[in-house]
Amino acid sequence: SSVWYGAVVRGDSHPITIGFSSNIQDRAVVHTLPADVTVLKSGFTPVCHVGHYVLVGSGSTLTSCRIEDLVEIGEKCTIGEGAVVESNVILEAGTVVPPYARIPSGQRWGGNPAAFIEELDDEAKDHIKDHAEKIGIQAQEHLVEFLPIGNTYVHLEDLEREGVQAKQG
């Protein structure tokens, strides 16, 4: 799993879980309701669960909701507290899922408020997992190449230890 640049995962009030090969993209916010809220209107606790192979698009906000496995959440989506997004779902960019709403499995939704668009075919469902895995590979590349300031300095230090003069330029 990966949490990208500028994203916030704030579980200081209630637990947040993020599944295998899921990603929280740039500037997305995943949080829970305040600590004084112990039970949602649905009777569940106000935790936030993100399943396996879930893509949370840039700028999206998830609040004390449940996202099942294999879900693609487009950029700048908002998912309210108590909402449940079932597996094999695609939410179009900018979709607003109201509090306590349920998005059924195998469908594409979009709009404000979220409205049904179409049933997903097998190709679209397979694409969700492939896309999540692709972002996971990209996260590993960033980890090796760019964090904290790249890794070329490590090679330079090794060469200096061996007494090799490094040539710059």
PDB file of C-alpha atoms in Angstrom:
ATOM      1  CA  SER A   1       0.000   0.000   0.000  1.00  0.00           C
ATOM      2  CA  SER A   2       1.093   3.580  -0.494  1.00  0.00           C
ATOM      3  CA  VAL A   3       0.249   7.045   0.750  1.00  0.00           C
ATOM      4  CA  TRP A   4       1.330   9.686  -1.752  1.00  0.00           C
ATOM      5  CA  TYR A   5       2.655  13.221  -1.414  1.00  0.00           C
ATOM      6  CA  GLY A   6       0.540  15.608   0.633  1.00  0.00           C
ATOM      7  CA  ALA A   7      -2.040  12.954   1.537  1.00  0.00           C
ATOM      8  CA  VAL A   8      -3.361  12.855   5.104  1.00  0.00           C
ATOM      9  CA  VAL A   9      -4.379   9.695   6.958  1.00  0.00           C
ATOM     10  CA  ARG A  10      -5.600  10.943  10.307  1.00  0.00           C
ATOM     11  CA  GLY A  11      -6.622   8.187  12.684  1.00  0.00           C
ATOM     12  CA  ASP A  12      -6.234  10.040  15.961  1.00  0.00           C
ATOM     13  CA  SER A  13      -9.892   9.554  17.014  1.00  0.00           C
ATOM     14  CA  HIS A  14     -10.755   6.125  15.633  1.00  0.00           C
ATOM     15  CA  PRO A  15      -8.872   3.401  13.712  1.00  0.00           C
ATOM     16  CA  ILE A  16      -8.182   3.551   9.984  1.00  0.00           C
ATOM     17  CA  THR A  17      -7.236   0.428   8.042  1.00  0.00           C
ATOM     18  CA  ILE A  18      -5.775   0.372   4.540  1.00  0.00           C
ATOM     19  CA  GLY A  19      -5.608  -2.947   2.708  1.00  0.00           C
ATOM     20  CA  PHE A  20      -2.959  -4.599   0.554  1.00  0.00           C
ATOM     21  CA  SER A  21      -1.914  -2.856  -2.675  1.00  0.00           C
ATOM     22  CA  SER A  22      -4.221   0.098  -2.039  1.00  0.00           C
ATOM     23  CA  ASN A  23      -3.123   3.679  -2.543  1.00  0.00           C
ATOM     24  CA  ILE A  24      -4.079   7.046  -1.146  1.00  0.00           C
ATOM     25  CA  GLN A  25      -3.050   9.512  -3.842  1.00  0.00           C
ATOM     26  CA  ASP A  26      -1.807  13.113  -3.645  1.00  0.00           C
ATOM     27  CA  ARG A  27      -3.684  15.482  -1.308  1.00  0.00           C
ATOM     28  CA  ALA A  28      -6.353  12.906  -0.429  1.00  0.00           C
ATOM     29  CA  VAL A  29      -7.675  12.957   3.140  1.00  0.00           C
ATOM     30  CA  VAL A  30      -8.755   9.835   5.019  1.00  0.00           C
ATOM     31  CA  HIS A  31     -10.077  10.574   8.488  1.00  0.00           C
ATOM     32  CA  THR A  32     -12.678   9.674  11.072  1.00  0.00           C
ATOM     33  CA  LEU A  33     -15.266  11.561  13.072  1.00  0.00           C
ATOM     34  CA  PRO A  34     -14.206  13.159  16.392  1.00  0.00           C
ATOM     35  CA  ALA A  35     -13.567  10.944  19.424  1.00  0.00           C
ATOM     36  CA  ASP A  36     -16.810  12.034  21.130  1.00  0.00           C
ATOM     37  CA  VAL A  37     -18.762  10.253  18.362  1.00  0.00           C
ATOM     38  CA  THR A  38     -18.634   6.596  19.391  1.00  0.00           C
ATOM     39  CA  VAL A  39     -21.459   5.152  17.288  1.00  0.00           C
ATOM     40  CA  LEU A  40     -22.797   6.149  13.870  1.00  0.00           C
ATOM     41  CA  LYS A  41     -26.532   6.423  13.156  1.00  0.00           C
ATOM     42  CA  SER A  42     -26.199   3.028  11.454  1.00  0.00           C
ATOM     43  CA  GLY A  43     -25.061   1.471  14.742  1.00  0.00           C
ATOM     44  CA  PHE A  44     -21.461   0.886  13.570  1.00  0.00           C
ATOM     45  CA  THR A  45     -18.367   2.455  15.056  1.00  0.00           C
ATOM     46  CA  PRO A  46     -16.962   5.482  13.157  1.00  0.00           C
ATOM     47  CA  VAL A  47     -13.850   3.730  11.830  1.00  0.00           C
ATOM     48  CA  CYS A  48     -12.577   4.137   8.277  1.00  0.00           C
ATOM     49  CA  HIS A  49     -11.810   0.961   6.339  1.00  0.00           C
ATOM     50  CA  VAL A  50     -10.142   0.904   2.921  1.00  0.00           C
ATOM     51  CA  GLY A  51     -10.004  -2.613   1.453  1.00  0.00           C
ATOM     52  CA  HIS A  52      -7.464  -4.341  -0.805  1.00  0.00           C
ATOM     53  CA  TYR A  53      -6.664  -2.998  -4.305  1.00  0.00           C
ATOM     54  CA  VAL A  54      -8.404   0.327  -3.704  1.00  0.00           C
ATOM     55  CA  LEU A  55      -7.385   3.522  -5.504  1.00  0.00           C
ATOM     56  CA  VAL A  56      -8.279   6.736  -3.678  1.00  0.00           C
ATOM     57  CA  GLY A  57      -7.905   9.530  -6.232  1.00  0.00           C
ATOM     58  CA  SER A  58      -6.066  12.802  -5.698  1.00  0.00           C
ATOM     59  CA  GLY A  59      -7.917  15.337  -3.599  1.00  0.00           C
ATOM     60  CA  SER A  60     -10.579  12.884  -2.410  1.00  0.00           C
ATOM     61  CA  THR A  61     -11.963  12.897   1.128  1.00  0.00           C
ATOM     62  CA  LEU A  62     -13.110   9.804   3.018  1.00  0.00           C
ATOM     63  CA  THR A  63     -14.778  10.224   6.409  1.00  0.00           C
ATOM     64  CA  SER A  64     -15.550   7.230   8.668  1.00  0.00           C
ATOM     65  CA  CYS A  65     -16.709   5.081   5.750  1.00  0.00           C
ATOM     66  CA  ARG A  66     -16.198   1.531   4.532  1.00  0.00           C
ATOM     67  CA  ILE A  67     -14.623   0.904   1.131  1.00  0.00           C
ATOM     68  CA  GLU A  68     -14.581  -2.771   0.186  1.00  0.00           C
ATOM     69  CA  ASP A  69     -11.955  -4.463  -2.053  1.00  0.00           C
ATOM     70  CA  LEU A  70     -11.330  -3.546  -5.717  1.00  0.00           C
ATOM     71  CA  VAL A  71     -12.712  -0.011  -5.779  1.00  0.00           C
ATOM     72  CA  GLU A  72     -11.503   2.901  -7.888  1.00  0.00           C
ATOM     73  CA  ILE A  73     -12.355   6.298  -6.411  1.00  0.00           C
ATOM     74  CA  GLY A  74     -11.789   9.109  -8.894  1.00  0.00           C
ATOM     75  CA  GLU A  75     -10.133  12.443  -8.188  1.00  0.00           C
ATOM     76  CA  LYS A  76     -11.855  14.900  -5.811  1.00  0.00           C
ATOM     77  CA  CYS A  77     -14.536  12.492  -4.628  1.00  0.00           C
ATOM     78  CA  THR A  78     -16.177  12.900  -1.241  1.00  0.00           C
ATOM     79  CA  ILE A  79     -17.467   9.929   0.737  1.00  0.00           C
ATOM     80  CA  GLY A  80     -19.493  10.785   3.826  1.00  0.00           C
ATOM     81  CA  GLU A  81     -19.586   9.096   7.198  1.00  0.00           C
ATOM     82  CA  GLY A  82     -21.295   5.734   7.406  1.00  0.00           C
ATOM     83  CA  ALA A  83     -21.252   5.267   3.624  1.00  0.00           C
ATOM     84  CA  VAL A  84     -20.468   1.806   2.268  1.00  0.00           C
ATOM     85  CA  VAL A  85     -18.911   1.264  -1.151  1.00  0.00           C
ATOM     86  CA  GLU A  86     -19.052  -2.431  -2.058  1.00  0.00           C
ATOM     87  CA  SER A  87     -16.451  -4.301  -4.131  1.00  0.00           C
ATOM     88  CA  ASN A  88     -15.829  -3.876  -7.879  1.00  0.00           C
ATOM     89  CA  VAL A  89     -17.053  -0.285  -8.015  1.00  0.00           C
ATOM     90  CA  ILE A  90     -15.792   2.734  -9.943  1.00  0.00           C
ATOM     91  CA  LEU A  91     -16.656   6.229  -8.717  1.00  0.00           C
ATOM     92  CA  GLU A  92     -16.185   8.888 -11.391  1.00  0.00           C
ATOM     93  CA  ALA A  93     -14.144  12.005 -10.589  1.00  0.00           C
ATOM     94  CA  GLY A  94     -15.986  14.502  -8.377  1.00  0.00           C
ATOM     95  CA  THR A  95     -18.564  12.011  -7.136  1.00  0.00           C
ATOM     96  CA  VAL A  96     -20.188  12.844  -3.795  1.00  0.00           C
ATOM     97  CA  VAL A  97     -21.432   9.834  -1.839  1.00  0.00           C
ATOM     98  CA  PRO A  98     -23.745  11.165   0.876  1.00  0.00           C
ATOM     99  CA  PRO A  99     -23.481   9.993   4.488  1.00  0.00           C
ATOM    100  CA  TYR A 100     -24.939   6.513   5.119  1.00  0.00           C
ATOM    101  CA  ALA A 101     -25.361   5.779   1.396  1.00  0.00           C
ATOM    102  CA  ARG A 102     -24.606   2.342  -0.063  1.00  0.00           C
ATOM    103  CA  ILE A 103     -23.019   1.834  -3.478  1.00  0.00           C
ATOM    104  CA  PRO A 104     -23.754  -1.736  -4.681  1.00  0.00           C
ATOM    105  CA  SER A 105     -21.083  -4.056  -6.071  1.00  0.00           C
ATOM    106  CA  GLY A 106     -20.190  -4.143  -9.762  1.00  0.00           C
ATOM    107  CA  GLN A 107     -21.378  -0.665 -10.728  1.00  0.00           C
ATOM    108  CA  ARG A 108     -20.105   2.718 -11.945  1.00  0.00           C
ATOM    109  CA  TRP A 109     -21.442   5.805 -10.147  1.00  0.00           C
ATOM    110  CA  GLY A 110     -20.916   9.534 -10.596  1.00  0.00           C
ATOM    111  CA  GLY A 111     -22.288  12.972  -9.841  1.00  0.00           C
ATOM    112  CA  ASN A 112     -23.394  15.037  -6.858  1.00  0.00           C
ATOM    113  CA  PRO A 113     -25.136  13.308  -5.236  1.00  0.00           C
ATOM    114  CA  ALA A 114     -23.852   9.983  -6.549  1.00  0.00           C
ATOM    115  CA  ALA A 115     -26.099   8.412  -9.178  1.00  0.00           C
ATOM    116  CA  PHE A 116     -25.930   5.053 -10.953  1.00  0.00           C
ATOM    117  CA  ILE A 117     -24.309   5.159 -14.414  1.00  0.00           C
ATOM    118  CA  GLU A 118     -23.847   1.547 -15.542  1.00  0.00           C
ATOM    119  CA  GLU A 119     -23.065  -2.034 -14.612  1.00  0.00           C
ATOM    120  CA  LEU A 120     -19.345  -2.841 -14.951  1.00  0.00           C
ATOM    121  CA  ASP A 121     -18.254  -5.500 -17.428  1.00  0.00           C
ATOM    122  CA  ASP A 122     -15.496  -7.997 -16.572  1.00  0.00           C
ATOM    123  CA  GLU A 123     -12.854  -5.916 -18.366  1.00  0.00           C
ATOM    124  CA  ALA A 124     -13.620  -2.844 -16.245  1.00  0.00           C
ATOM    125  CA  LYS A 125     -13.508  -4.935 -13.056  1.00  0.00           C
ATOM    126  CA  ASP A 126     -10.132  -6.440 -14.025  1.00  0.00           C
ATOM    127  CA  HIS A 127      -8.795  -2.971 -14.783  1.00  0.00           C
ATOM    128  CA  ILE A 128      -9.300  -1.903 -11.142  1.00  0.00           C
ATOM    129  CA  LYS A 129      -6.841  -4.492  -9.804  1.00  0.00           C
ATOM    130  CA  ASP A 130      -4.361  -3.888 -12.644  1.00  0.00           C
ATOM    131  CA  HIS A 131      -4.435  -0.143 -12.020  1.00  0.00           C
ATOM    132  CA  ALA A 132      -3.895  -0.595  -8.254  1.00  0.00           C
ATOM    133  CA  GLU A 133      -0.927  -2.899  -8.895  1.00  0.00           C
ATOM    134  CA  LYS A 134       0.551  -0.409 -11.377  1.00  0.00           C
ATOM    135  CA  ILE A 135       0.369   2.394  -8.798  1.00  0.00           C
ATOM    136  CA  GLY A 136       1.990   0.028  -6.256  1.00  0.00           C
ATOM    137  CA  ILE A 137       4.934  -0.541  -8.600  1.00  0.00           C
ATOM    138  CA  GLN A 138       5.222   3.189  -9.155  1.00  0.00           C
ATOM    139  CA  ALA A 139       5.283   3.711  -5.377  1.00  0.00           C
ATOM    140  CA  GLN A 140       8.182   1.260  -5.062  1.00  0.00           C
ATOM    141  CA  GLU A 141      10.070   3.171  -7.757  1.00  0.00           C
ATOM    142  CA  HIS A 142       9.552   6.418  -5.858  1.00  0.00           C
ATOM    143  CA  LEU A 143      10.702   4.792  -2.645  1.00  0.00           C
ATOM    144  CA  VAL A 144      13.965   3.684  -4.227  1.00  0.00           C
ATOM    145  CA  GLU A 145      14.666   6.703  -6.416  1.00  0.00           C
ATOM    146  CA  PHE A 146      13.294   9.778  -4.712  1.00  0.00           C
ATOM    147  CA  LEU A 147      13.015   9.320  -0.959  1.00  0.00           C
ATOM    148  CA  PRO A 148      14.296  11.007   1.104  1.00  0.00           C
ATOM    149  CA  ILE A 149      16.477  12.858  -1.449  1.00  0.00           C
ATOM    150  CA  GLY A 150      17.359  10.093  -3.852  1.00  0.00           C
ATOM    151  CA  ASN A 151      19.875   7.311  -3.398  1.00  0.00           C
ATOM    152  CA  THR A 152      22.790   8.426  -5.546  1.00  0.00           C
ATOM    153  CA  TYR A 153      24.528   9.796  -2.445  1.00  0.00           C
ATOM    154  CA  VAL A 154      24.772   6.224  -1.125  1.00  0.00           C
ATOM    155  CA  HIS A 155      26.816   5.154  -4.135  1.00  0.00           C
ATOM    156  CA  LEU A 156      29.058   8.203  -3.784  1.00  0.00           C
ATOM    157  CA  GLU A 157      29.698   7.360  -0.112  1.00  0.00           C
ATOM    158  CA  ASP A 158      30.584   3.773  -1.061  1.00  0.00           C
ATOM    159  CA  LEU A 159      33.047   5.002  -3.657  1.00  0.00           C
ATOM    160  CA  GLU A 160      34.610   7.445  -1.199  1.00  0.00           C
ATOM    161  CA  ARG A 161      35.056   4.641   1.349  1.00  0.00           C
ATOM    162  CA  GLU A 162      36.858   2.600  -1.274  1.00  0.00           C
ATOM    163  CA  GLY A 163      39.129   5.550  -2.023  1.00  0.00           C
ATOM    164  CA  VAL A 164      37.839   6.071  -5.540  1.00  0.00           C
ATOM    165  CA  GLN A 165      37.817   9.679  -6.746  1.00  0.00           C
ATOM    166  CA  ALA A 166      34.382  10.567  -8.057  1.00  0.00           C
ATOM    167  CA  LYS A 167      34.272  12.702 -11.133  1.00  0.00           C
ATOM    168  CA  GLN A 168      31.459  15.223 -11.261  1.00  0.00           C
ATOM    169  CA  GLY A 169      29.861  16.599 -14.381  1.00  0.00           C
TER     170      GLY A 169
END
